[in-house]
Amino acid sequence: MADLAALTKAIEDGDRTGAVLHTNEAIEAGLKPQTILDAMTAAMDVIGGKFQRGEIYVPEMLISARAMKEATAKLEPVLAKAGIRPEARAVLGTIKGDLHDIGKNLVGMMWKGANIEVFDLGTNVTAERFVEAVREHDAHLVGVSALLTTTMVGMGEVVTAIRAADLGDVKIIVGGAPVTAEYASKIGADGYAPDAGSAVEVAKRALGHGAGAS
Ligand code: B1M
């Protein structure tokens, strides 16, 4: 018997076994894959909000994101068969000279949870590599993370290179501990997210899938 509320709750609680079990039950019950996916992303919305408000911390968010990842792995073949495509494609990376990737990985997990296909370029990513990857994956969104005051300057180079490469309407979101909304605006980025939870909302707004502007 499919129980979507239990699926949402299992992901919120970071209960990987429960998340996979309820996903399998929902698939076997013949529920629409999009309906199942919506129940999963609802959990990530809750988790993102709690993280933003400081009600949970990195470990809890990681545990939920892992449950989400295992559950979506079960759903992926069904989604593919049903022809359901991710809402957007994103390339994500930590800026050139910077090896910090924990925050960037959290952003990637949250974006995947929000039905955004993520091509993770890893760390130490040059502006040229970002441009190349946007072209390669026909991406709508670029996420750049920086944790060092010495490397965040490279974010401006990414914005300039992407705009100069004539890649269409690509939205660029930046974040990381030393980055601010003012800095994001100064370099011409389309959005700034202070944490992985708000990165979903900011990305959706930039893509025109949500209300308001970032
Ligand atoms: Co480094 N490190 N580190 N470090 N390190 C910091 C960042 C530092 C603040 C420590 C300190 O001095 N207090 C400092 C930077 C100072 C500065 O420039 N402002 C620092 C330094 C100086 C260095 C080295 C230079 C040290 C040295 O070798 N002398 C060196 C640099 C190496 C390099 O990158 N080239 C270095 C190395 C390392 C390790 C390799 C040992 C390791 C990284 C391991 C890894 O990531 N795989 C490391 C770590 C772990 C840290 C601290 C302790 C933790 C960073 C972290 O993962 N935080 C950090 C001190 C600290 O933060 N307390 C420190 C948890 C993570 C979830 O948060 O990454 O901020 P954060 O991500 C958040 C938000 O920022 C946001 O969402 C995330 C979740 O909410 N966010 C985005 C991040 N990216 C985003 C992108 C978005 C949107 C939001 O859109 C695309």
Coordinates of C-alpha atoms and ligand atoms in Angstrom, one line a residue:
M1 CA 0.0 0.0 0.0
A2 CA 1.6 3.3 -1.1
D3 CA 2.0 6.0 1.5
L4 CA 3.4 9.2 0.0
A5 CA 3.2 11.1 3.3
A6 CA 5.4 8.3 4.8
L7 CA 7.8 8.7 1.9
T8 CA 8.1 12.4 2.5
K9 CA 8.6 11.8 6.3
A10 CA 11.2 9.1 5.7
I11 CA 13.3 11.5 3.6
E12 CA 12.9 14.3 6.1
D13 CA 14.0 11.9 8.9
G14 CA 16.9 10.7 6.8
D15 CA 15.5 7.1 7.0
R16 CA 17.1 5.5 3.9
T17 CA 15.5 2.1 4.4
G18 CA 12.0 3.7 4.8
A19 CA 12.5 6.1 1.9
V20 CA 13.5 3.2 -0.5
L21 CA 10.7 1.0 0.8
H22 CA 8.0 3.6 0.4
T23 CA 9.3 4.5 -3.1
N24 CA 9.2 0.9 -4.2
E25 CA 5.7 0.5 -2.8
A26 CA 4.6 3.7 -4.7
I27 CA 6.1 2.4 -7.9
E28 CA 4.5 -1.1 -7.5
A29 CA 1.2 0.6 -6.7
G30 CA 1.4 2.3 -10.1
L31 CA 1.5 5.8 -8.9
K32 CA 2.6 8.4 -11.4
P33 CA 6.4 8.9 -11.2
Q34 CA 5.9 12.7 -11.1
T35 CA 3.6 12.3 -8.1
I36 CA 6.2 10.2 -6.3
L37 CA 8.9 12.7 -7.2
D38 CA 6.8 15.5 -5.9
A39 CA 6.5 13.7 -2.5
M40 CA 10.3 13.4 -2.4
T41 CA 11.0 17.1 -3.4
A42 CA 8.5 18.2 -0.8
A43 CA 10.8 16.6 1.9
M44 CA 13.8 18.5 0.5
D45 CA 11.8 21.8 0.6
V46 CA 11.1 21.2 4.3
I47 CA 14.8 20.2 5.0
G48 CA 16.0 23.3 3.1
G49 CA 13.7 25.6 5.1
K50 CA 14.8 24.0 8.4
F51 CA 18.5 24.4 7.5
Q52 CA 17.9 28.1 6.6
R53 CA 16.2 28.7 9.9
G54 CA 19.1 27.0 11.8
E55 CA 16.7 24.3 13.1
I56 CA 18.9 21.5 11.7
Y57 CA 22.6 21.4 10.8
V58 CA 24.9 20.0 8.0
P59 CA 24.8 16.3 9.3
E60 CA 21.0 16.2 9.3
M61 CA 20.8 17.7 5.9
L62 CA 23.4 15.3 4.5
I63 CA 21.5 12.3 6.0
S64 CA 18.2 13.5 4.4
A65 CA 20.0 14.1 1.1
R66 CA 21.4 10.6 1.2
A67 CA 18.0 9.1 1.8
M68 CA 16.7 11.3 -1.1
K69 CA 19.5 10.0 -3.3
E70 CA 18.8 6.4 -2.7
A71 CA 15.1 6.8 -3.2
T72 CA 15.5 8.8 -6.4
A73 CA 17.9 6.0 -7.7
K74 CA 14.9 3.7 -7.5
L75 CA 12.7 6.2 -9.3
E76 CA 15.1 7.2 -12.0
P77 CA 14.4 4.3 -14.4
V78 CA 10.7 4.8 -14.0
L79 CA 11.0 8.5 -14.7
A80 CA 13.1 7.9 -17.7
K81 CA 10.6 5.4 -19.1
A82 CA 7.8 7.9 -18.5
G83 CA 9.8 10.5 -20.4
I84 CA 9.9 12.9 -17.4
R85 CA 12.8 15.2 -17.8
P86 CA 14.5 17.3 -15.1
E87 CA 13.2 20.8 -14.9
A88 CA 16.7 22.2 -15.6
R89 CA 20.3 21.3 -16.1
A90 CA 23.0 22.8 -14.0
V91 CA 26.8 22.7 -14.0
L92 CA 28.3 23.2 -10.5
G93 CA 31.8 23.6 -9.3
T94 CA 34.2 25.1 -6.8
I95 CA 36.2 27.9 -8.2
K96 CA 39.8 27.7 -9.5
G97 CA 42.4 27.4 -6.8
D98 CA 39.8 26.3 -4.2
L99 CA 39.6 22.7 -2.9
H100 CA 36.7 23.1 -0.5
D101 CA 33.8 21.0 -1.7
I102 CA 31.5 20.1 1.2
G103 CA 29.2 23.1 0.8
K104 CA 29.2 22.7 -3.0
N105 CA 28.2 19.0 -2.7
L106 CA 25.3 20.0 -0.4
V107 CA 24.1 22.5 -3.0
G108 CA 24.3 19.8 -5.6
M109 CA 22.3 17.3 -3.5
M110 CA 19.7 20.0 -2.8
W111 CA 19.4 20.9 -6.5
K112 CA 19.1 17.2 -7.5
G113 CA 16.4 16.9 -4.9
A114 CA 14.6 19.8 -6.6
N115 CA 14.6 17.9 -10.0
I116 CA 17.6 19.8 -11.4
E117 CA 20.1 17.6 -13.2
V118 CA 23.5 18.4 -11.9
F119 CA 26.8 18.0 -13.7
D120 CA 29.4 18.4 -10.9
L121 CA 32.7 19.6 -12.2
G122 CA 34.4 19.1 -8.8
T123 CA 36.9 21.6 -7.4
N124 CA 39.5 23.9 -8.8
V125 CA 37.4 24.7 -11.8
T126 CA 38.5 27.3 -14.3
A127 CA 36.2 29.8 -16.1
E128 CA 37.0 28.1 -19.4
R129 CA 35.9 24.7 -17.9
F130 CA 32.6 26.2 -16.8
V131 CA 32.0 27.6 -20.3
E132 CA 32.9 24.3 -21.9
A133 CA 30.6 22.3 -19.5
V134 CA 27.7 24.7 -20.1
R135 CA 28.1 24.1 -23.9
E136 CA 28.6 20.4 -23.5
H137 CA 25.5 19.9 -21.3
D138 CA 23.4 22.7 -22.7
A139 CA 23.0 23.9 -19.1
H140 CA 20.5 26.5 -18.0
L141 CA 22.2 27.1 -14.6
V142 CA 25.7 27.5 -13.3
G143 CA 26.6 27.2 -9.7
V144 CA 30.0 28.5 -8.4
S145 CA 31.2 27.9 -4.9
A146 CA 34.2 29.6 -3.2
L147 CA 35.4 29.3 0.4
L148 CA 38.5 31.5 0.3
T149 CA 38.7 35.2 0.0
T150 CA 41.6 34.7 -2.3
T151 CA 39.6 32.5 -4.7
M152 CA 36.2 34.2 -4.7
V153 CA 37.6 36.8 -7.2
G154 CA 37.6 34.1 -9.8
M155 CA 33.8 34.1 -9.7
G156 CA 33.8 37.3 -11.6
E157 CA 35.9 35.7 -14.3
V158 CA 33.3 32.9 -14.6
V159 CA 30.5 35.4 -15.1
T160 CA 32.5 37.4 -17.7
A161 CA 33.5 34.2 -19.6
I162 CA 30.0 32.8 -19.7
R163 CA 28.4 36.1 -20.8
A164 CA 31.2 36.5 -23.5
A165 CA 30.7 33.0 -24.8
D166 CA 27.2 33.7 -26.1
L167 CA 25.6 30.6 -24.5
G168 CA 22.1 31.9 -24.3
D169 CA 20.1 32.7 -21.2
V170 CA 22.4 31.0 -18.6
K171 CA 21.7 31.9 -15.0
I172 CA 24.7 32.1 -12.6
I173 CA 24.3 31.4 -8.9
V174 CA 27.2 32.0 -6.5
G175 CA 27.8 31.1 -2.9
G176 CA 30.2 30.1 -0.2
A177 CA 31.3 31.5 3.2
P178 CA 33.1 34.7 2.1
V179 CA 30.6 35.5 -0.6
T180 CA 27.9 38.1 -0.1
A181 CA 24.8 39.3 -2.0
E182 CA 26.6 42.6 -2.6
Y183 CA 29.6 40.8 -4.1
A184 CA 27.3 38.6 -6.3
S185 CA 25.6 41.7 -7.6
K186 CA 28.9 43.5 -8.2
I187 CA 30.2 40.7 -10.4
G188 CA 26.9 40.4 -12.3
A189 CA 25.8 37.0 -11.0
D190 CA 22.0 36.2 -11.2
G191 CA 21.7 35.1 -7.7
Y192 CA 23.4 34.5 -4.4
A193 CA 22.5 31.8 -1.9
P194 CA 23.8 32.0 1.7
D195 CA 23.3 28.2 2.2
A196 CA 22.4 25.0 0.4
G197 CA 18.7 25.2 1.6
S198 CA 18.1 28.6 0.0
A199 CA 20.2 27.6 -3.1
V200 CA 17.1 25.7 -4.4
E201 CA 14.8 28.7 -4.0
V202 CA 17.4 31.1 -5.5
A203 CA 18.0 28.8 -8.5
K204 CA 14.2 28.4 -9.2
R205 CA 13.7 32.1 -9.0
A206 CA 16.6 32.8 -11.4
L207 CA 15.2 30.2 -13.8
G208 CA 11.8 31.9 -13.5
H209 CA 10.2 28.8 -11.8
G210 CA 9.4 30.7 -8.6
A211 CA 8.2 34.1 -7.3
G212 CA 10.2 37.2 -6.8
A213 CA 13.8 37.9 -7.8
S214 CA 17.0 36.9 -6.0
Ligands
B1M1 CO1 39.9 25.4 4.7 N1 39.6 27.3 5.1 N2 41.6 25.8 3.9 N3 40.1 23.5 4.4 N4 38.4 25.2 5.8 C1 38.3 27.6 5.7 C2 37.3 28.0 4.6 C3 38.7 28.8 6.6 C4 37.6 29.8 6.9 C5 39.4 28.3 7.9 C6 39.8 29.4 8.8 O1 40.8 30.0 8.6 N5 39.0 29.8 9.8 C7 39.9 29.5 5.8 C8 39.5 30.5 4.7 C9 39.8 31.9 5.1 C10 39.3 32.9 4.1 O2 39.9 32.9 3.0 N6 38.3 33.6 4.4 C11 40.5 28.2 5.2 C12 41.8 28.1 4.7 C13 42.7 29.4 4.9 C14 42.3 27.0 4.0 C15 43.7 26.8 3.5 C16 44.4 28.0 2.8 C17 44.6 26.3 4.7 C18 46.1 26.2 4.4 O3 46.4 25.3 3.7 N7 46.8 27.1 4.9 C19 43.5 25.6 2.6 C20 43.2 26.0 1.2 C21 43.2 24.8 0.2 C22 42.5 25.2 -1.1 O4 41.3 25.2 -1.2 N8 43.3 25.6 -2.1 C23 42.4 24.9 3.2 C24 42.1 23.5 3.2 C25 41.1 22.9 3.7 C26 40.9 21.4 3.7 C27 41.3 20.7 2.4 C28 41.7 20.8 4.9 C29 39.4 21.2 4.1 C30 38.5 21.1 2.9 C31 38.0 19.7 2.7 C32 36.9 19.7 1.7 O5 36.1 20.6 1.5 N9 36.8 18.5 1.0 C33 39.1 22.5 4.8 C34 38.0 22.8 5.6 C35 37.2 21.6 6.0 C36 37.7 24.1 6.1 C37 36.6 24.5 7.1 C38 37.1 24.0 8.5 C39 35.2 23.9 6.9 C40 34.7 24.3 5.5 C41 33.4 23.5 5.3 O6 33.3 22.5 4.7 N10 32.3 24.0 6.0 C42 36.6 26.1 7.0 C43 36.3 26.8 8.3 C44 34.9 26.8 8.6 O7 34.1 27.0 7.7 N11 34.6 26.7 9.8 C45 37.9 26.3 6.2 C46 31.0 23.3 6.0 C47 30.2 23.6 4.7 C48 28.9 23.0 4.7 O8 30.0 25.0 4.7 O9 31.4 25.3 2.7 O10 30.5 27.3 3.9 P1 30.4 25.9 3.5 O11 29.1 25.9 2.6 C49 27.9 26.4 3.0 C50 27.6 27.8 2.5 O12 28.8 28.6 2.3 C51 26.9 27.7 1.2 O13 26.1 26.5 1.4 C52 26.8 25.6 2.2 C53 25.8 24.9 3.1 O14 25.0 25.7 3.8 N12 27.5 27.5 -0.1 C54 26.9 27.8 -1.2 C55 28.7 27.0 -0.4 N13 28.9 26.9 -1.7 C56 27.8 27.4 -2.3 C57 27.4 27.6 -3.6 C58 26.1 28.1 -3.9 C59 25.3 28.5 -2.8 C60 25.6 28.3 -1.5 O15 25.7 28.3 -5.1 C61 26.3 27.7 -6.2

